[in-house]
Coordinates of C-alpha atoms in Angstrom, one line a residue:
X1 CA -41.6 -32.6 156.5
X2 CA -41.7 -29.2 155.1
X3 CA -43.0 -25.8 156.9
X4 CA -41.9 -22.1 156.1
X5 CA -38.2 -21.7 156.6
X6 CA -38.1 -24.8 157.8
X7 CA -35.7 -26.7 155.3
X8 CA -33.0 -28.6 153.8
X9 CA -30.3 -31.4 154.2
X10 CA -28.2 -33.3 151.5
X11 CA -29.7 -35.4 148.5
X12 CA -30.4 -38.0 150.6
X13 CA -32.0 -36.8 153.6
X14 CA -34.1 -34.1 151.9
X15 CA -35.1 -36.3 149.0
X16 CA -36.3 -38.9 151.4
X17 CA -37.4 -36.8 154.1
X18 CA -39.5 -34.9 151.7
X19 CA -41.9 -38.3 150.3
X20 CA -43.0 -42.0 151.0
X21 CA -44.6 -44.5 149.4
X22 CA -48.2 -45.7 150.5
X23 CA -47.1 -49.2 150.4
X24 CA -48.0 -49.6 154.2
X25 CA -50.7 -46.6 154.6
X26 CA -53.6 -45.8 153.8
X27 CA -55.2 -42.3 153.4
X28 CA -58.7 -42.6 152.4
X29 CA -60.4 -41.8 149.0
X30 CA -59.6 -37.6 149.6
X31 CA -56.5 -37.0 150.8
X32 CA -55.9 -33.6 149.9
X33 CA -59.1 -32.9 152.1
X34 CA -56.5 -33.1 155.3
X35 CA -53.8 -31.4 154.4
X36 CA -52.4 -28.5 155.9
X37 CA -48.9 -28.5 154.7
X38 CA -47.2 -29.5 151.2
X39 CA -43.5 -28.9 150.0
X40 CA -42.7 -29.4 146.6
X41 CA -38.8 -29.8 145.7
X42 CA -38.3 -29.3 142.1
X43 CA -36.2 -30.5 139.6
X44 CA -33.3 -27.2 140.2
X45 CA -32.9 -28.1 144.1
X46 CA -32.8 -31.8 143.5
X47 CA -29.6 -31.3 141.2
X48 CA -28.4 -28.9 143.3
X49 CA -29.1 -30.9 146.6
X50 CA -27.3 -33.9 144.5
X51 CA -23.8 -32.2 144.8
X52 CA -23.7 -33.5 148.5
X53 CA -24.5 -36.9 147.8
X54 CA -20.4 -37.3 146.8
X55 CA -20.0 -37.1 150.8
X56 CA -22.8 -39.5 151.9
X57 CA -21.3 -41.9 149.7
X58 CA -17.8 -41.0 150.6
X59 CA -19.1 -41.7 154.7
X60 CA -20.7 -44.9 153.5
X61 CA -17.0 -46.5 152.0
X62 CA -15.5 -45.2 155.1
X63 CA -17.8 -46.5 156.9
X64 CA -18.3 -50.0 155.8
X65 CA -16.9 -52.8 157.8
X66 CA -15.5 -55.2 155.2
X67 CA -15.3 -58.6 156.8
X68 CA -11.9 -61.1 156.0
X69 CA -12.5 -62.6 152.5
X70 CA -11.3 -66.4 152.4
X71 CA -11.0 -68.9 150.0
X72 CA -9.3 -72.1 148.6
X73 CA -9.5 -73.6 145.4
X74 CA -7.4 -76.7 144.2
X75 CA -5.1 -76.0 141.1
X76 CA -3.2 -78.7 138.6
X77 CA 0.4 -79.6 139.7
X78 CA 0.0 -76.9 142.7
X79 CA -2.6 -78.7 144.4
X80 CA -4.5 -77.2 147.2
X81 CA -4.6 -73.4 147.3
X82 CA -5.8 -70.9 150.5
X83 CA -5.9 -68.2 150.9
X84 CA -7.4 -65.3 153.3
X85 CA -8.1 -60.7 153.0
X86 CA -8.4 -59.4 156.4
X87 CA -7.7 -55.7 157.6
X88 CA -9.8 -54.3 154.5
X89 CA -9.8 -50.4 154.6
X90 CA -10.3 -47.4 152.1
X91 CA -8.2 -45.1 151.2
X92 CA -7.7 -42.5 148.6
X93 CA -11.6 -42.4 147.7
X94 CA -12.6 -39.7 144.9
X95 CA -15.9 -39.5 143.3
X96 CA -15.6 -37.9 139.4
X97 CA -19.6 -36.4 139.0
X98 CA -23.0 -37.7 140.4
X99 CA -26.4 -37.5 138.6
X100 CA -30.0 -37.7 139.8
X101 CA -33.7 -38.8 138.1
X102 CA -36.7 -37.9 139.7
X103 CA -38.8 -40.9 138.4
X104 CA -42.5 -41.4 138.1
X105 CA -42.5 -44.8 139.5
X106 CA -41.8 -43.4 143.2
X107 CA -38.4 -43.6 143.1
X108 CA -35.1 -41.5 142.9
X109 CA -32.6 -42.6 140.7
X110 CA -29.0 -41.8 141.6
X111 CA -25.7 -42.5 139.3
X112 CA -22.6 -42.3 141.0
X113 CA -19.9 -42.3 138.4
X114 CA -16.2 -43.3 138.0
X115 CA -15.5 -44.0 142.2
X116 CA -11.7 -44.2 142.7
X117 CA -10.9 -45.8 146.0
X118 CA -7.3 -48.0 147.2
X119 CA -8.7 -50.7 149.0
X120 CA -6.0 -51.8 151.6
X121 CA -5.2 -54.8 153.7
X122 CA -2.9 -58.1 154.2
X123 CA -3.3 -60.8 152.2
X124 CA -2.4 -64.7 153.9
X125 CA -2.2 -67.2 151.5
X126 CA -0.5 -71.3 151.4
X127 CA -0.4 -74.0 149.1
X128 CA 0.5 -77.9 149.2
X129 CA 2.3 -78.8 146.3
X130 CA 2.6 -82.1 144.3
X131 CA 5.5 -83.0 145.8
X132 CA 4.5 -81.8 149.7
X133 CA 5.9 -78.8 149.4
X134 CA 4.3 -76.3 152.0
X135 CA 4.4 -72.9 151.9
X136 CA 2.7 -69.8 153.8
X137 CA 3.1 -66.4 153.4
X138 CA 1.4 -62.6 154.7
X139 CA 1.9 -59.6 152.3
X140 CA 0.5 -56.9 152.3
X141 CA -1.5 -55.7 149.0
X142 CA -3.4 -53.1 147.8
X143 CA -6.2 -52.8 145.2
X144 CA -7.0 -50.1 143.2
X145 CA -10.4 -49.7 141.6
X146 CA -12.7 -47.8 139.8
X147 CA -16.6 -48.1 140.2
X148 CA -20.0 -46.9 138.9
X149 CA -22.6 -47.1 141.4
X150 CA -26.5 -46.6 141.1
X151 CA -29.0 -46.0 143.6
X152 CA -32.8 -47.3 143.5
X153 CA -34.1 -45.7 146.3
X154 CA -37.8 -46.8 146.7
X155 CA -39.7 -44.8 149.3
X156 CA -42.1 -46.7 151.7
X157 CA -44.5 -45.8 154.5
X158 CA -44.2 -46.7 158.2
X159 CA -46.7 -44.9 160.9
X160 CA -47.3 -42.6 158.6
X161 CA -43.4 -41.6 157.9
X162 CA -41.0 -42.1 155.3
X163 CA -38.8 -45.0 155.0
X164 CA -36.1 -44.7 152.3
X165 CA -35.3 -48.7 150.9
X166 CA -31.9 -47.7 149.2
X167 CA -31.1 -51.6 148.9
X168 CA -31.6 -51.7 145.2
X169 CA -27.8 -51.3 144.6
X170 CA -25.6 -51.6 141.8
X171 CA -21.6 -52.2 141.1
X172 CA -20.1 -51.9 138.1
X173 CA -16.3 -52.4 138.2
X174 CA -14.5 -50.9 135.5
X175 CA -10.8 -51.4 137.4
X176 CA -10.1 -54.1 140.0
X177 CA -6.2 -54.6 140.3
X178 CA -4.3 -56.2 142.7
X179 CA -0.8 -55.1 144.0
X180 CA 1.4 -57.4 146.4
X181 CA 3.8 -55.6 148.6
X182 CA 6.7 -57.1 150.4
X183 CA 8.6 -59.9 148.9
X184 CA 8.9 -59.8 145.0
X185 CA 5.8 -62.7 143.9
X186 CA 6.5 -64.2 140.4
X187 CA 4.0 -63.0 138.1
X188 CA 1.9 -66.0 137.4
X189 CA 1.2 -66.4 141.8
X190 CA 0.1 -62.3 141.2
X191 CA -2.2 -63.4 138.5
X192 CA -3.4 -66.6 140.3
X193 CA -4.7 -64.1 143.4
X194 CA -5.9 -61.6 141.4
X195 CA -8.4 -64.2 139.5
X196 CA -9.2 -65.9 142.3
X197 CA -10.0 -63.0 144.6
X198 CA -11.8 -60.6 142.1
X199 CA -14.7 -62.0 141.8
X200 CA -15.4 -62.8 145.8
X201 CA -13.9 -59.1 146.5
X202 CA -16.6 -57.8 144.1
X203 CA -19.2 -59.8 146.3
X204 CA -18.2 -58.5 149.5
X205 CA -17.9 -54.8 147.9
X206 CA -21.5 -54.6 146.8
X207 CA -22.6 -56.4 149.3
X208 CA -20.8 -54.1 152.5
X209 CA -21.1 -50.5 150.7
X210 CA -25.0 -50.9 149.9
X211 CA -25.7 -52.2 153.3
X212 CA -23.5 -49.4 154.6
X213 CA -25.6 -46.8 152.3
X214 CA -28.7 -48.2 153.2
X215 CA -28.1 -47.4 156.8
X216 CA -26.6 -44.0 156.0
X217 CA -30.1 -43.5 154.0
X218 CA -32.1 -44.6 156.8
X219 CA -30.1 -42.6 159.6
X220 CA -30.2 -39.1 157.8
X221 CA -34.1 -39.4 156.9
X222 CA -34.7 -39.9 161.0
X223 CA -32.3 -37.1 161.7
X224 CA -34.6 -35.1 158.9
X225 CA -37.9 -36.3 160.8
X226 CA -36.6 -35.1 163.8
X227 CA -35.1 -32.1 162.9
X228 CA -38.4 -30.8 161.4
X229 CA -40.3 -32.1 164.3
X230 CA -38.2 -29.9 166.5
X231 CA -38.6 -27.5 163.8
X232 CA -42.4 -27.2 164.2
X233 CA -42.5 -27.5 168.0
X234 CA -42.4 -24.8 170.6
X235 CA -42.7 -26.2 174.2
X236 CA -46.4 -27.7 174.4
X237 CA -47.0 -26.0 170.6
X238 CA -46.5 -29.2 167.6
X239 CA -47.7 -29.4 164.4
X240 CA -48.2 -32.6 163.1
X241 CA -45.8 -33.2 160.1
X242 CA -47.0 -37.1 159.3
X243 CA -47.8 -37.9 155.7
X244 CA -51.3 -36.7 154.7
X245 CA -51.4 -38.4 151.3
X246 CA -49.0 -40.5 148.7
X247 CA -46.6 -38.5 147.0
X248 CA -46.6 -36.7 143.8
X249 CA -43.3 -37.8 141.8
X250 CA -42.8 -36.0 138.3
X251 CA -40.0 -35.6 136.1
X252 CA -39.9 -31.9 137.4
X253 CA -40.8 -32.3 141.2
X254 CA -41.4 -33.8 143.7
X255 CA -44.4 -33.0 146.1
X256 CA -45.4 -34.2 150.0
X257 CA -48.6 -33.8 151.9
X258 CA -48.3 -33.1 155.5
X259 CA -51.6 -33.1 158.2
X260 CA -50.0 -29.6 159.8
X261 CA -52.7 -30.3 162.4
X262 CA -51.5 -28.6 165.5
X263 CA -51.3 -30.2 168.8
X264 CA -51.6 -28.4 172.2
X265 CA -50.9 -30.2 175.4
X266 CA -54.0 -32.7 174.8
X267 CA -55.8 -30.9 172.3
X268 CA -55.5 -31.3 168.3
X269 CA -56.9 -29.1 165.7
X270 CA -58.8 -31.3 162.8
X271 CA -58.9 -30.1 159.0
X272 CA -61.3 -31.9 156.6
X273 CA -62.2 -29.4 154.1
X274 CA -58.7 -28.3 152.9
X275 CA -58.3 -26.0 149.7
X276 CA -55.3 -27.6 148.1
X277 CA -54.5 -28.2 144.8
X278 CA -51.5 -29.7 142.8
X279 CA -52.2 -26.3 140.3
X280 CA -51.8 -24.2 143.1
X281 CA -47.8 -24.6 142.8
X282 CA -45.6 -23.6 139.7
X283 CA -41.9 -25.2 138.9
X284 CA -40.0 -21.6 138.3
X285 CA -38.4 -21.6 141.4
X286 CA -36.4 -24.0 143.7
X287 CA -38.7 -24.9 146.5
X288 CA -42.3 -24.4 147.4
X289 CA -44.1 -24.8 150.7
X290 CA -48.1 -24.4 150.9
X291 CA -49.6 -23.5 154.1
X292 CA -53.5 -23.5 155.2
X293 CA -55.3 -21.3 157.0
X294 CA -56.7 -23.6 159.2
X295 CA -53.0 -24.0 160.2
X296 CA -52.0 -20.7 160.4
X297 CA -54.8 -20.1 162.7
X298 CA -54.4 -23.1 164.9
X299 CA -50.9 -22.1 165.4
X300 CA -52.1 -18.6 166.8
X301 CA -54.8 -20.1 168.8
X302 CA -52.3 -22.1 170.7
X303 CA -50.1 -19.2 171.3
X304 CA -53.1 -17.5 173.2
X305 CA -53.9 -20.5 175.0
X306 CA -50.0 -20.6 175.8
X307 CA -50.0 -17.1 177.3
X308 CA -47.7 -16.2 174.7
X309 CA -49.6 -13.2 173.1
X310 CA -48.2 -10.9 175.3
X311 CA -46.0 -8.1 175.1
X312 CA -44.2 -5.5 178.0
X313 CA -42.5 -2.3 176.4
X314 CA -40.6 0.3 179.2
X315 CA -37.9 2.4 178.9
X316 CA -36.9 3.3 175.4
X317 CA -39.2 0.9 172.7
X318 CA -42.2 2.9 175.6
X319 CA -41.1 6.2 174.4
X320 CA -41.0 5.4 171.2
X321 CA -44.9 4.4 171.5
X322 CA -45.6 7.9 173.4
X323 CA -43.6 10.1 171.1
X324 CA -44.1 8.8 167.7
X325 CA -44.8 12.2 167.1
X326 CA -43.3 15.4 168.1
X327 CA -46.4 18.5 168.3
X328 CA -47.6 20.2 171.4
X329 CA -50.6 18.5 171.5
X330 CA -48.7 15.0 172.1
X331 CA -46.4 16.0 174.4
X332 CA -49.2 17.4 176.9
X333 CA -51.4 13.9 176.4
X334 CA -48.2 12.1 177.5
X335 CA -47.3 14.7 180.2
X336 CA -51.4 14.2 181.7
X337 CA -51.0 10.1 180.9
X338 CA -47.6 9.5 182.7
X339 CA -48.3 12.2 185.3
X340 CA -44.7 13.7 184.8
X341 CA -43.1 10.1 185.4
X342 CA -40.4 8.8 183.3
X343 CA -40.1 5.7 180.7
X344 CA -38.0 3.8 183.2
X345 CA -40.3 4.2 186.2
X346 CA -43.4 3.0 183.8
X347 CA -44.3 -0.4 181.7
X348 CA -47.1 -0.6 178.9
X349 CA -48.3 -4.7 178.6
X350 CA -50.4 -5.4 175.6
X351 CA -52.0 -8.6 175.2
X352 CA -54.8 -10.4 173.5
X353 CA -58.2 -11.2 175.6
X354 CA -59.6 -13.1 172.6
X355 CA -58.0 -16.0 170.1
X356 CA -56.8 -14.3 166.6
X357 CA -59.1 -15.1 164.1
X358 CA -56.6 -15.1 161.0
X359 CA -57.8 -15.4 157.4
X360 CA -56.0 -15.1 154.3
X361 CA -56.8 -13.0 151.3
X362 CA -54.2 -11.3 148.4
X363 CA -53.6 -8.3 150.5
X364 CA -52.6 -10.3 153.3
X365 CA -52.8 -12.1 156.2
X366 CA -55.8 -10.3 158.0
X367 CA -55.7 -10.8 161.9
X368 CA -58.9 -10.1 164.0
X369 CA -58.6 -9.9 167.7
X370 CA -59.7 -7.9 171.2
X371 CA -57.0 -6.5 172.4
X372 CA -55.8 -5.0 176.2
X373 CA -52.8 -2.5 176.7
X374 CA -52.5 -1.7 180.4
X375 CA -49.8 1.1 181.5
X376 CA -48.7 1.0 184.9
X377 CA -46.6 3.7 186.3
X378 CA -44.2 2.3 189.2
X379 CA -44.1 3.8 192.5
X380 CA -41.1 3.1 194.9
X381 CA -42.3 1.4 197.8
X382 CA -46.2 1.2 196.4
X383 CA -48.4 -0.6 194.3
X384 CA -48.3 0.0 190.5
X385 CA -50.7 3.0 189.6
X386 CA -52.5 2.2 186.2
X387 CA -52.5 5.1 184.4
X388 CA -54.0 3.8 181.7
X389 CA -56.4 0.7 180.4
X390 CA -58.3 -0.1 176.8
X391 CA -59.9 -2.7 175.1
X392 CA -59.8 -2.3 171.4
X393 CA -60.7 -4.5 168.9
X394 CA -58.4 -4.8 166.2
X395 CA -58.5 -5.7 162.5
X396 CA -55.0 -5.5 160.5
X397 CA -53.7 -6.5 157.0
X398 CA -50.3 -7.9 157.8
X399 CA -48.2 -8.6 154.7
X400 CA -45.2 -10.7 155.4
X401 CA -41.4 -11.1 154.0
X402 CA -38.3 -12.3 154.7
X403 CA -35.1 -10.5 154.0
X404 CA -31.4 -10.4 155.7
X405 CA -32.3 -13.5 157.4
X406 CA -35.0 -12.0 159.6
X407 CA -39.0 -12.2 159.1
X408 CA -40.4 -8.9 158.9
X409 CA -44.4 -8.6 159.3
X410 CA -45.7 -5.1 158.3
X411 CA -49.4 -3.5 158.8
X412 CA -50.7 -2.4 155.9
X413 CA -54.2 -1.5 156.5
X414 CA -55.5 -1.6 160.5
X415 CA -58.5 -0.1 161.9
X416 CA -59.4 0.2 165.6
X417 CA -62.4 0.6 168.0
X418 CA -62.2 1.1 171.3
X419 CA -64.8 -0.7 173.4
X420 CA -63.4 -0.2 177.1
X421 CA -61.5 3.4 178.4
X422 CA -60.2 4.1 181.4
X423 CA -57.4 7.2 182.2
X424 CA -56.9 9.0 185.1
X425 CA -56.1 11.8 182.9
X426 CA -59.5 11.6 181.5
X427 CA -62.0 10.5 183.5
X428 CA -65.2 10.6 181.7
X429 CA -63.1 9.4 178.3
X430 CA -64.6 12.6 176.4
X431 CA -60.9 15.0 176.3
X432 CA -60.8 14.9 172.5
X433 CA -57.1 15.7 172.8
X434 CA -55.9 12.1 174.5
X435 CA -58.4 10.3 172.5
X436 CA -57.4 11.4 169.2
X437 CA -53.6 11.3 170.4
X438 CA -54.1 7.3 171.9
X439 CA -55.9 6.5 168.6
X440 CA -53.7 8.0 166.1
X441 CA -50.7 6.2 168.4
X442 CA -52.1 2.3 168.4
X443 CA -52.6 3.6 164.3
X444 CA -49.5 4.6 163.8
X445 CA -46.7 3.3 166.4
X446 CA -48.7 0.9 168.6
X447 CA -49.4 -1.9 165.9
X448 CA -46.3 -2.1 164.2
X449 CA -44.6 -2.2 167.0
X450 CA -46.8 -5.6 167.9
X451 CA -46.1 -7.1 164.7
X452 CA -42.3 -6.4 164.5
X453 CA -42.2 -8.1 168.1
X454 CA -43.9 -11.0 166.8
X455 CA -42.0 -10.9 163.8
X456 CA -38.4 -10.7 166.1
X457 CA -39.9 -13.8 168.0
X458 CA -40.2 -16.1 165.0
X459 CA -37.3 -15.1 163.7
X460 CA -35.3 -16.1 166.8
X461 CA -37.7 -19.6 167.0
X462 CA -36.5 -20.2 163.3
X463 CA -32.7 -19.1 163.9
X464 CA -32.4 -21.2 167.1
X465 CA -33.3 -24.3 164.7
X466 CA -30.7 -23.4 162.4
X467 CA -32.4 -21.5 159.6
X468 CA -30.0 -18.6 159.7
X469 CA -27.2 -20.6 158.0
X470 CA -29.2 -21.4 155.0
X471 CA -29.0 -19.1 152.1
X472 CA -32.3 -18.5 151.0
X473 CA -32.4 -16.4 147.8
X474 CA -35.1 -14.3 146.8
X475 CA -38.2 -15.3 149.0
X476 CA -41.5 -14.5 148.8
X477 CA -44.8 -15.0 150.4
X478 CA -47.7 -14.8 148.5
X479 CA -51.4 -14.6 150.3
X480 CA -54.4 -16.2 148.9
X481 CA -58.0 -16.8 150.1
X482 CA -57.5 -19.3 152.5
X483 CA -53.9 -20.3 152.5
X484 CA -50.4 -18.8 151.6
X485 CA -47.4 -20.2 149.6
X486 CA -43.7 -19.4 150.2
X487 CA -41.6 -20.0 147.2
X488 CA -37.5 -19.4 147.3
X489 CA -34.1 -20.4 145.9
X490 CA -31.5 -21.9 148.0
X491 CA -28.0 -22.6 148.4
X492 CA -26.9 -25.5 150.6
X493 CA -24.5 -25.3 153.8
X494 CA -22.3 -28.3 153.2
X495 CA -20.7 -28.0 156.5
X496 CA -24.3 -29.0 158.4
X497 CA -24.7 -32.6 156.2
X498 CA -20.3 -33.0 157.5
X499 CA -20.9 -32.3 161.0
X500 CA -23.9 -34.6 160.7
X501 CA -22.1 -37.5 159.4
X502 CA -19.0 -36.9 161.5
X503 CA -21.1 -37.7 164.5
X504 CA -23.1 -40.5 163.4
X505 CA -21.5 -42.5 161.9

């Protein structure tokens, strides 16, 4: 899956993670009609990506259980010869460069060239000779090699998911030697084992470390899934992140289709009438991410079904609200509000009374709701006195960015009308003085102090999955009529994909 910020993983588990194959799904004659969500990866990240694929493949020949090779074979004058590899391990393993294809035919082509790697072990061996002559011997031996591997990874589709097939695996031995250890061997028995080995150890090779990679493949796309299921889910807040529609594969990128429907508790939004199209995204930049209004606006109804649209300020972020402003006129409004009481002894809740209606257009996200603030002033030993209670209905241009590893959400354009008034410094609501100083201070202080809450909540959502050690170069978000698109650059923490495969496998 891919959402804003939500990203990454190694060539292998964001390649996969990223596209299927419709082999086993089917999505109906429009499937761009239901999506909600598309990532497109492009050409740039995928080499970049590549770099890491050195240490999946470097886990999967560590990783590989090579079982005891045995064999016998009868030879002129010698007569019957046996012989038996057990205690295969790797050692020494060194990759020299790997390469990548994104190709059309919904597969990613990987080349994997020049593997070093000292395979080591003991080799058992015996022979009856003409004249019933027995002999049996264990030496150890070592073999050094060099290898070319390339990766077919066809992409299917189970329930919906991706299921990388990385068993269309290739060899190519460019070095197999054999080295016996131990007692000096006269040079025609070393050349005996060596022929009759090489081609059964070149067998087992292929067969172990594609299996082995295979597994790998199929363990870091789950760990992807999840990770971006996690990604998109806030207690009983989801968003649906199954496949949508087949994947576009180009020379240039590669582009998924999510559903982004979002689920609450029992309840699931539906999109049928989605806006997307492939012309929508460009190739300049590293990695794209579509996202739909519908989405968007799902999202925020959940919140407010969640009781999560609300927001206490007390103590210093209330004085700020109160004193945005320092003139005579303000200070008397706040003296009559707070009846002489301090910050500390007082709390201001705001909170939404209606769902956000959220639309998109090229100034911005533009977020419609009725809105309550309620500020109580505490009383030891008594009941909270309200001091203060509105209704205003609120229409703001939001524009969003994301810089220093935070999300910042700034008001651009807002307008406010107040449609319920109650202050016991004003009574009848008609003192011109607190009116024009509570208007001008939702205007000016009150709602972007909402928004940079909200904006310090994602943030921290995002962070706590991790996003905060990505470095993400040069972001933007870009507003449409009914959907918005973040682009970016990336660089890759290599450490995450290590600690990954340290623990799996």
């Amino acid at each position: 899956m891919c959402w804003a910020g939500r990203m990454m993983l190694g060539t292998f588990s964001i390649l996969l993670g990223l596209v299927h194959a419709a082999a086993a799904c089917e999505f109906g004659p429009f499937p761009y009609r239901g999506t909600g969500i598309v990532c497109r990866m492009t050409k740039p990240a995928a080499l970049l990506l590549n770099r890491e694929t050195a240490q999946v493949i470097q886990a999967a020949f560590r990783n590989a259980q090579f079982p005891n090779i045995t064999g016998e074979r009868s030879m002129r004058l010698l007569g019957r010869v046996a012989y038996g590899l057990s205690d295969i391990q790797v050692n020494d393993l060194s990759i020299e460069r790997s390469e990548v294809e994104l190709k059309e035919d919904n597969a990613i082509h990987i080349f994997i060239r020049n593997v070093t790697a000292l395979f080591k072990g003991t080799l058992t061996y015996g022979y009856a000779g003409a004249w019933f002559l027995q002999l049996f011997h264990s030496v150890d031996f070592e073999i050094e090699s060099s290898i070319d591997l390339q990766l077919n990874i066809n992409l299917m589709c189970q329930k919906d998911q991706v299921a990388p097939d990385a068993s269309d695996c290739y060899l190519t031995f460019h070095k197999l030697t054999l080295h016996l250890q131990g007692d000096k061997q006269p040079g025609w028995l070393k050349q005996l084992f060596t022929d009759f080995i090489s081609f059964t150890l070149k067998l087992v090779l292929k067969r172990e470390v594609c299996k082995e990679i295979n597994t790998v493949a199929q363990t870091l796309t789950n760990f992807i899934i999840d990770l971006a299921a996690s990604f998109v889910r806030d207690k009983d807040i989801a968003v649906d992140i199954s496949l949508a529609s087949d994947p576009v594969i180009k020379a240039t990128y590669i582009e998924s289709h999510h559903k982004g429907t979002v689920l609450y508790k029992n309840n699931s939004s539906m999109l049928s009438d989605s806006v997307f199209s492939p012309s929508l995204l460009t190739e300049s930049r590293m990695l794209y991410f579509w996202l739909s209004e519908h989405s968007l606006s799902s999202l925020a109804a959940a919140a407010f079904l969640d009781g999560q649209l609300v927001l206490n300020l007390r103590g210093e972020k209330l004085q700020e609200l109160f004193e945005m402003e320092d003139s005579e006129v303000q200070r008397k409004a706040v003296q009559r509000i707070f009846q002489g009481t301090s910050y500390n002894d007082s709390v201001a809740k705001v909170w939404s009374l209606t769902q956000p209606q959220i639309s998109f257009q090229p100034e911005g996200a533009v977020v419609r709701s009725l809105v309550a603030v309620e500020v109580s002033i505490l009383l030891a030993g008594e009941e909270p006195l309200v001091a203060l209670y509105m209704e205003k209905e609120i229409t703001a241009t939001i524009q969003a960015t994301y810089a220093e590893k935070k999300l910042i959400l700034q008001p651009v354009d807002s307008s406010v009308e107040i449609k319920v008034f109650k202050c016991t410094a004003d009574p009848s609501g008609e003192d011109p003085s607190i009116q024009s100083f509570l208007q001008n201070m939702i205007l000016v202080a009150g709602i972007p102090e909402v928004t940079s809450s909200i904006g310090s909540a994602l943030t921290s959502l995002m962070n706590s999955r991790r996003l905060h050690l990505f470095d993400i170069i040069n972001p933007e978000i870009i507003t449409r009529k009914g959907y918005v698109i973040v682009q970016l650059d990336f660089g890759f923490p290599s450490h995450l994909l290590l600690n990954f495969l340290e623990k799996s496998l």
